[in-house]
XYZ file of C-alpha atoms in Angstrom:
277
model
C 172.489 138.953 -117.108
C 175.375 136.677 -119.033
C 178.689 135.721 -117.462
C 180.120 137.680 -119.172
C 178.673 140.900 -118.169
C 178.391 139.614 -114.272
C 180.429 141.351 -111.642
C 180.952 137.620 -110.415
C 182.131 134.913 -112.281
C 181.678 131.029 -111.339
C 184.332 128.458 -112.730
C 183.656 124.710 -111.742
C 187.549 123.749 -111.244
C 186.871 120.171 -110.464
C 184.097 117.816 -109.773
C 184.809 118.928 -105.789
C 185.684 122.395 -106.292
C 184.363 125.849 -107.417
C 186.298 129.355 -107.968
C 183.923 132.683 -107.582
C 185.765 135.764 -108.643
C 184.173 138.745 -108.043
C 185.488 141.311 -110.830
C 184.005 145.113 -110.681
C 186.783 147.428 -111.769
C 187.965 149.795 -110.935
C 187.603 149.472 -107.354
C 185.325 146.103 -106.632
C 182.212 148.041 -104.703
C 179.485 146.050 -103.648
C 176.081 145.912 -106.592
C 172.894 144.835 -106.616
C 173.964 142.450 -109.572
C 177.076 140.953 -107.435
C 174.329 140.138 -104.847
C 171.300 138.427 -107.051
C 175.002 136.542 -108.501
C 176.183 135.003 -105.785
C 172.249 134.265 -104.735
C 171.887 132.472 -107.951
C 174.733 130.655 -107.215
C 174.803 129.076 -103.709
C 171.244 128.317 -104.900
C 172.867 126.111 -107.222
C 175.598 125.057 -104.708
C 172.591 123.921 -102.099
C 171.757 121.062 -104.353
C 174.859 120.098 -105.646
C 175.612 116.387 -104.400
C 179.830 116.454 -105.326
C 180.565 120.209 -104.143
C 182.722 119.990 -101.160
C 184.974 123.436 -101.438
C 184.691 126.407 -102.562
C 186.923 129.081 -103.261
C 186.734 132.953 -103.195
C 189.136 135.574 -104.984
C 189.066 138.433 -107.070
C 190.494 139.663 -110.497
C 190.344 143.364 -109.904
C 193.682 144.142 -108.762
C 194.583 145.955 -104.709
C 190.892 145.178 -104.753
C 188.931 142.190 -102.630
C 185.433 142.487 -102.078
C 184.781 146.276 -101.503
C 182.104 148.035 -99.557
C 178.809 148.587 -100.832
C 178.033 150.862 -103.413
C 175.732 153.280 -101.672
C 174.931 155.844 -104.820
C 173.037 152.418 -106.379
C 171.637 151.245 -102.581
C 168.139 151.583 -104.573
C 169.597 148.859 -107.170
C 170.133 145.874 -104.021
C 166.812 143.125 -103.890
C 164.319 144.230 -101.183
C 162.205 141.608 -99.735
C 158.470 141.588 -100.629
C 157.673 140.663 -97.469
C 158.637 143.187 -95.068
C 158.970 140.313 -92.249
C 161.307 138.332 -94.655
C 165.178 137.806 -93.997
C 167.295 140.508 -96.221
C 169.133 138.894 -99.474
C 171.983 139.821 -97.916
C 171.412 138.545 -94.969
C 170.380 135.664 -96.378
C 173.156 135.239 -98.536
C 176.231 135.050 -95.022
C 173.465 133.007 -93.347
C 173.507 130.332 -96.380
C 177.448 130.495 -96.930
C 177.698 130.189 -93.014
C 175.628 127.186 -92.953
C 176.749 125.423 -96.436
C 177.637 122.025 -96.189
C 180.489 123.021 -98.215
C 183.773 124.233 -97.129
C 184.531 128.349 -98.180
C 187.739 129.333 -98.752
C 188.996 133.457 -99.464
C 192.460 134.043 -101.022
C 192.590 137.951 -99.998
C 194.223 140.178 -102.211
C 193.609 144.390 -101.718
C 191.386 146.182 -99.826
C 188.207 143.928 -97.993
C 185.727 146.586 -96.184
C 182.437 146.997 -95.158
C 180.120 144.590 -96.644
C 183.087 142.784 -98.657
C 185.004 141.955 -95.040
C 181.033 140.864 -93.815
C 180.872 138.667 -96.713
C 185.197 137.433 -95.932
C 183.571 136.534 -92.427
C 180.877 134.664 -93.577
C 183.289 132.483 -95.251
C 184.920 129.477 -92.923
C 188.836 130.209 -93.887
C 190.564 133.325 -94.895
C 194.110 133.450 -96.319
C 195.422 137.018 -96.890
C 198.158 138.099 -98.634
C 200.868 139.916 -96.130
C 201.746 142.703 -98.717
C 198.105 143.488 -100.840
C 195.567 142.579 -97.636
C 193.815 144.905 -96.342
C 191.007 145.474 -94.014
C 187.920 147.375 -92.272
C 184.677 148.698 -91.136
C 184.327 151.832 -92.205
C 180.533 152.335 -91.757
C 180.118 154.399 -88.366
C 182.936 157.091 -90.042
C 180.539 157.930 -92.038
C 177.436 158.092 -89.848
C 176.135 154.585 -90.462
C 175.994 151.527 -89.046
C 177.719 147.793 -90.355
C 174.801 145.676 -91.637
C 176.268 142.879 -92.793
C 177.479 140.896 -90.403
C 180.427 142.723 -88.893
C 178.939 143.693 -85.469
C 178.353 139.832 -84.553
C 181.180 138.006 -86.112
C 184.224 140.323 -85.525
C 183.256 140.369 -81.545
C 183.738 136.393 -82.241
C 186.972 136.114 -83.915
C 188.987 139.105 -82.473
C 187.098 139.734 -79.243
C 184.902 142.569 -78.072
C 187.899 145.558 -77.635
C 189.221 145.239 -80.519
C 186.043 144.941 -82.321
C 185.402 147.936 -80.754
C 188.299 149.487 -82.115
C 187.753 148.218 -86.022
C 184.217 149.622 -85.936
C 184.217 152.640 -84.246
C 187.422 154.280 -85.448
C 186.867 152.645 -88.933
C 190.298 152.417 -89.946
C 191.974 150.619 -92.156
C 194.156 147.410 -90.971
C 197.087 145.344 -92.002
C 197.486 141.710 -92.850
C 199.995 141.285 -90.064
C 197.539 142.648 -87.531
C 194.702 140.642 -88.961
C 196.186 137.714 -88.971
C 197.717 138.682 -85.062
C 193.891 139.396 -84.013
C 191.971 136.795 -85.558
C 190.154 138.450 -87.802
C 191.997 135.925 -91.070
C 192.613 132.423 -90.656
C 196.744 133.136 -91.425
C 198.436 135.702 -93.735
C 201.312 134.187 -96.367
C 203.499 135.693 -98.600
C 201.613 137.052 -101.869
C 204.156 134.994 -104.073
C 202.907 131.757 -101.824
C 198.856 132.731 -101.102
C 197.834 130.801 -104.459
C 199.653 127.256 -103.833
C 199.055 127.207 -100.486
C 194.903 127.794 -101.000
C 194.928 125.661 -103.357
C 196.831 122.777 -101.497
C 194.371 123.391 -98.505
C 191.215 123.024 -101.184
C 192.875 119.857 -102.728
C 193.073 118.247 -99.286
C 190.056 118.794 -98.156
C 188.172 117.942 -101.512
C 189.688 114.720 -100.944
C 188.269 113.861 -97.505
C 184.748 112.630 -96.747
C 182.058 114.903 -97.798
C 179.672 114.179 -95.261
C 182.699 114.202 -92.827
C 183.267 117.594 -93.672
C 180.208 119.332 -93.201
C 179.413 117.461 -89.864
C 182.493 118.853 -88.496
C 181.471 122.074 -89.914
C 178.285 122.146 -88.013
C 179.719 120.814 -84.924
C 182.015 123.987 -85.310
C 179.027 126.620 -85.972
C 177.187 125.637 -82.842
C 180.257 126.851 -80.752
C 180.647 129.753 -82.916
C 178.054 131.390 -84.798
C 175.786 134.248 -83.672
C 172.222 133.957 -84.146
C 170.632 134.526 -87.106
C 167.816 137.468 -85.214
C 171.324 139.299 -84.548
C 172.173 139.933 -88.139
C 168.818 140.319 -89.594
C 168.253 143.187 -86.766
C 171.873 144.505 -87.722
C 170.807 145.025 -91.307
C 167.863 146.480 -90.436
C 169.852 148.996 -88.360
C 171.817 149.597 -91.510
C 169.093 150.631 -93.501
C 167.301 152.529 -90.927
C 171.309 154.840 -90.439
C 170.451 155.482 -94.368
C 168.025 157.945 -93.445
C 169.715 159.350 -90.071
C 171.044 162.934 -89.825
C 174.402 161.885 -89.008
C 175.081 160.164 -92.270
C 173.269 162.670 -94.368
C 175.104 165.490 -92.810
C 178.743 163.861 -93.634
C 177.455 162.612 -97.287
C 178.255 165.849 -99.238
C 181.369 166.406 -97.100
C 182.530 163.159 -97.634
C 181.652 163.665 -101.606
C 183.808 166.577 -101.781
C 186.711 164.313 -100.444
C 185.993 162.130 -102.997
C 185.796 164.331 -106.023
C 189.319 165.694 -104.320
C 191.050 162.483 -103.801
C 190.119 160.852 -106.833
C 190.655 156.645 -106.851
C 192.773 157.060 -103.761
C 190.023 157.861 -101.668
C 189.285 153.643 -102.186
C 192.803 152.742 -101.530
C 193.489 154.907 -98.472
C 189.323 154.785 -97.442
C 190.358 155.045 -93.699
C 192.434 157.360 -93.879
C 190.133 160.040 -95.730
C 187.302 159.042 -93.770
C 188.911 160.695 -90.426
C 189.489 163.815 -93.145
C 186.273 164.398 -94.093
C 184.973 164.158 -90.357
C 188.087 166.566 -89.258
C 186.591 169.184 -92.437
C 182.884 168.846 -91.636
């Protein structure tokens, strides 16, 4: 598929530094496309001997990295081997583990896989007005897959974890950035400059420095990798579960009701449709 048709779009910015914008209007949801995309390209990242930062943003507006789009679930790469790690999976492992620096300027709404992929990434800078955040998997009758489940425990402790995931609400820069869950949350008019002063600065330290410190840094903090390939397995499995088949059409009929707001007020309508069914 060309650039120019890709839900993600890669711009080399400097010899140090790469941009990937993710871009699926109207609402950003999660592809199968977006996923072989940013395969393809921390593939190409792995080898790259310059690369020291690299930065993630979005040019759909009030939109981040969305949840997965579950009406083209058969559309996302399967593993041949049944005993082989997810893409997905694969794909927060690598970006985890890169010995490049990741960097999210968050603008709009980050849930469900999109906030899996934000916490896969090592900072996150939101903006205080547009930011916003969640898990909204279990409202539904499903299960996070992605990652959630073993890194928000990590960054905002296991209560409010708790809290994110099970009520699958929707959440404010302010208390993100109070919890943990984003590095620090700026002014909107100040979120651009001040991600890409941090990028500058750290292109310009030692490479190898860098990613050292990085590892150091995952040892301390990283779940295993068993925890999230079980997790997405999990996911799948709550595909075919009563409990999300039963609130599927109810939740449709919100949809067709609500119209584009369902994605901008998505925890919100999610305690509807449960309240209706």
């Amino acid at each position: 598929m060309s650039e120019q048709q890709s839900t993600t779009h890669y711009e080399r910015t400097s010899p140090q530094i790469a941009k990937i914008t993710f871009a699926n209007p109207p609402v950003n949801l999660i592809v199968g496309e977006t996923v072989l995309r940013l395969i393809e390209i921390v593939t190409e990242l792995a080898t790259d001997p310059d690369i020291q930062v690299v930065l993630f943003d979005s040019a759909t507006p009030d939109f981040f990295y969305n949840h997965f789009d579950l009406a083209a679930a058969a559309d996302f790469p399967a593993p041949e081997d049944p005993d082989a790690v997810p893409a997905w999976t694969n794909l927060v492992l690598e970006l985890s583990r890169a010995p490049y620096i990741t960097i999210a300027a968050i603008r709009g709404r980050t849930r469900g896989g999109g906030n899996e992929l934000a916490l896969a990434l090592d900072l996150r800078y939101a903006s205080r007005e547009k930011a916003i955040f969640g898990q909204p998997e279990v409202g539904s009758g499903l299960l996070p897959g992605g990652g959630g489940s073993e890194r928000l425990p990590r960054a905002i402790g296991r209560d409010r974890a708790l809290e994110a995931i099970l009520t699958s609400d929707d959440y404010d820069a302010d208390t993100a950035e109070r919890w943990g869950w984003v590095t620090r949350a700026l002014p909107d008019s100040e979120l651009d400059d001040f991600v890409g002063t941090v990028a500058a600065r750290l292109a310009s330290f030692d490479r190898t420095s860098l990613a050292s410190a990085k590892a150091q840094i995952n040892r301390a903090s990283l779940p295993p990798d068993a925890d999230l390939v079980a997790a997405y397995g999990e996911f799948t499995h709550s595909l075919t579960l009563p409990g999300f088949l039963t609130r599927a059409a109810g939740t449709q009929a919100v949809v067709e009701q609500a119209g584009i707001d369902f994605e901008y007020r998505l925890g919100h309508y999610i305690g509807i449709a449960n309240q209706q069914s």
